[in-house]
């Protein structure tokens, strides 16, 4: 049981860390042409940037398939990545970008910090001057009440 929880957490944390890196150096780098569709007004429901979600999702599914026989570390890392993806969708796509209009602006202090940090990321639609590339781990200043 501890083994499972440990690897779920590893999968989750690895996604926030690698997500931050990929977002900052690759999506706002060589693959900006794909990611910029997420920084521009969206016409339809899907955007080219969703390819990244598909990629991360495939990695999770692959790990789950590889590890499902023995329920080994690969399975649980895959579960951790899936859990991250699910929470990412709820917070990033539903709460912040309102692709599915279920939630209003959050009142919870932790969620509001994430919300404001990601809005700050979207304050620009350019490749080079964006801030705040992670989702769950954000600079402390976004938790302060006066920060808009
Ligand atoms: Zn971005
Ligand atoms: Zn966004």
Short mmCIF file of C-alpha atoms and ligand atoms in Angstrom, two decimals:
data_model
loop_
_atom_site.label_atom_id
_atom_site.label_comp_id
_atom_site.label_asym_id
_atom_site.label_seq_id
_atom_site.Cartn_x
_atom_site.Cartn_y
_atom_site.Cartn_z
CA UNK A 1 0.00 0.00 0.00
CA UNK A 2 2.77 2.45 0.95
CA UNK A 3 4.54 1.34 -2.20
CA UNK A 4 1.52 2.27 -4.33
CA UNK A 5 1.03 5.67 -2.67
CA UNK A 6 4.74 6.48 -2.99
CA UNK A 7 4.75 5.90 -6.75
CA UNK A 8 1.44 7.71 -7.28
CA UNK A 9 3.02 10.73 -5.57
CA UNK A 10 6.20 10.34 -7.65
CA UNK A 11 4.11 10.30 -10.84
CA UNK A 12 2.16 13.37 -9.73
CA UNK A 13 5.21 15.39 -8.68
CA UNK A 14 7.13 14.38 -11.80
CA UNK A 15 4.31 15.82 -13.91
CA UNK A 16 4.36 19.19 -12.16
CA UNK A 17 8.17 19.38 -12.48
CA UNK A 18 8.48 18.14 -16.05
CA UNK A 19 5.34 20.08 -16.97
CA UNK A 20 6.93 23.28 -15.71
CA UNK A 21 10.11 22.54 -17.66
CA UNK A 22 8.33 21.54 -20.86
CA UNK A 23 5.99 24.52 -20.67
CA UNK A 24 8.79 27.02 -20.07
CA UNK A 25 11.51 25.71 -22.37
CA UNK A 26 9.72 23.71 -25.06
CA UNK A 27 6.18 25.01 -25.38
CA UNK A 28 7.38 28.62 -25.02
CA UNK A 29 10.39 27.53 -27.11
CA UNK A 30 10.66 25.38 -30.23
CA UNK A 31 7.03 24.18 -30.03
CA UNK A 32 5.53 27.63 -29.56
CA UNK A 33 3.64 27.29 -32.86
CA UNK A 34 1.55 24.57 -31.21
CA UNK A 35 1.29 26.07 -27.73
CA UNK A 36 0.41 29.56 -28.97
CA UNK A 37 -3.06 28.24 -29.84
CA UNK A 38 -3.59 28.20 -26.07
CA UNK A 39 -2.56 31.85 -25.75
CA UNK A 40 -4.92 33.11 -28.42
CA UNK A 41 -8.69 33.47 -28.37
CA UNK A 42 -10.12 30.06 -29.09
CA UNK A 43 -12.69 29.60 -31.84
CA UNK A 44 -13.79 26.02 -31.26
CA UNK A 45 -13.70 23.69 -28.29
CA UNK A 46 -10.39 22.09 -29.17
CA UNK A 47 -7.06 23.80 -29.76
CA UNK A 48 -3.87 22.43 -31.28
CA UNK A 49 -2.25 22.75 -27.85
CA UNK A 50 -4.45 19.84 -26.67
CA UNK A 51 -1.93 17.58 -28.42
CA UNK A 52 0.24 17.97 -25.31
CA UNK A 53 -2.51 16.58 -23.10
CA UNK A 54 -2.89 13.71 -25.52
CA UNK A 55 0.85 13.04 -25.33
CA UNK A 56 0.94 13.03 -21.51
CA UNK A 57 -2.21 10.91 -21.45
CA UNK A 58 -0.58 8.36 -23.77
CA UNK A 59 2.45 8.10 -21.50
CA UNK A 60 0.13 7.38 -18.55
CA UNK A 61 -1.84 4.75 -20.46
CA UNK A 62 1.36 3.09 -21.67
CA UNK A 63 2.78 2.89 -18.13
CA UNK A 64 -0.50 1.47 -16.81
CA UNK A 65 -0.56 -1.19 -19.53
CA UNK A 66 3.09 -2.10 -18.92
CA UNK A 67 2.62 -2.39 -15.17
CA UNK A 68 -0.88 -3.81 -14.85
CA UNK A 69 0.21 -7.47 -14.76
CA UNK A 70 2.26 -7.15 -11.60
CA UNK A 71 0.76 -3.88 -10.37
CA UNK A 72 4.36 -2.67 -10.21
CA UNK A 73 5.78 0.86 -9.99
CA UNK A 74 4.96 1.58 -13.64
CA UNK A 75 1.27 1.04 -12.99
CA UNK A 76 1.25 3.38 -9.97
CA UNK A 77 3.30 6.08 -11.71
CA UNK A 78 0.76 5.86 -14.54
CA UNK A 79 -2.02 6.31 -11.98
CA UNK A 80 -0.20 9.36 -10.54
CA UNK A 81 0.11 10.92 -14.00
CA UNK A 82 -3.58 10.23 -14.67
CA UNK A 83 -4.56 11.79 -11.37
CA UNK A 84 -2.47 14.84 -12.26
CA UNK A 85 -4.12 15.01 -15.68
CA UNK A 86 -7.58 14.81 -14.16
CA UNK A 87 -6.91 17.54 -11.60
CA UNK A 88 -5.15 19.59 -14.27
CA UNK A 89 -8.23 19.39 -16.45
CA UNK A 90 -10.57 20.36 -13.60
CA UNK A 91 -8.42 23.29 -12.43
CA UNK A 92 -6.81 24.52 -15.65
CA UNK A 93 -9.48 23.81 -18.23
CA UNK A 94 -12.67 24.01 -16.19
CA UNK A 95 -11.89 26.46 -13.38
CA UNK A 96 -9.42 28.89 -15.00
CA UNK A 97 -10.31 28.75 -18.70
CA UNK A 98 -13.94 27.71 -18.26
CA UNK A 99 -14.00 25.43 -21.29
CA UNK A 100 -16.76 23.71 -19.42
CA UNK A 101 -18.70 26.31 -17.48
CA UNK A 102 -19.27 24.65 -14.14
CA UNK A 103 -17.23 26.65 -11.65
CA UNK A 104 -17.20 30.32 -10.75
CA UNK A 105 -14.10 32.21 -9.62
CA UNK A 106 -12.84 30.23 -6.60
CA UNK A 107 -13.09 31.57 -3.03
CA UNK A 108 -10.75 28.97 -1.56
CA UNK A 109 -7.39 30.61 -0.86
CA UNK A 110 -5.30 27.81 -2.38
CA UNK A 111 -7.41 27.59 -5.55
CA UNK A 112 -7.53 31.37 -5.89
CA UNK A 113 -3.71 31.49 -5.77
CA UNK A 114 -3.49 28.93 -8.58
CA UNK A 115 -6.19 30.79 -10.48
CA UNK A 116 -4.42 34.16 -10.29
CA UNK A 117 -1.02 32.69 -11.11
CA UNK A 118 -2.36 31.07 -14.25
CA UNK A 119 -4.19 34.23 -15.25
CA UNK A 120 -0.84 36.00 -14.88
CA UNK A 121 0.63 33.42 -17.25
CA UNK A 122 -2.02 34.39 -19.77
CA UNK A 123 -1.52 38.12 -19.31
CA UNK A 124 0.60 37.89 -22.44
CA UNK A 125 0.04 36.06 -25.69
CA UNK A 126 3.70 36.21 -26.63
CA UNK A 127 6.33 33.52 -26.53
CA UNK A 128 8.95 35.26 -24.44
CA UNK A 129 7.47 37.37 -21.65
CA UNK A 130 5.21 34.89 -19.87
CA UNK A 131 5.49 34.12 -16.14
CA UNK A 132 4.38 31.26 -13.86
CA UNK A 133 4.72 28.04 -15.84
CA UNK A 134 3.71 25.46 -13.25
CA UNK A 135 0.11 24.86 -12.26
CA UNK A 136 -0.04 23.71 -8.65
CA UNK A 137 3.20 25.20 -7.36
CA UNK A 138 3.03 28.96 -7.76
CA UNK A 139 4.98 31.90 -6.30
CA UNK A 140 3.80 32.90 -2.83
CA UNK A 141 2.81 36.39 -3.94
CA UNK A 142 -0.28 35.03 -5.70
CA UNK A 143 -1.68 33.96 -2.34
CA UNK A 144 -1.56 37.51 -1.00
CA UNK A 145 -5.00 39.19 -0.98
CA UNK A 146 -4.03 42.42 -2.79
CA UNK A 147 -2.47 40.73 -5.83
CA UNK A 148 -4.99 40.84 -8.69
ZN1 LIG B 1 1.96 29.06 -21.94
ZN1 LIG B 2 -3.87 28.09 -19.67
#
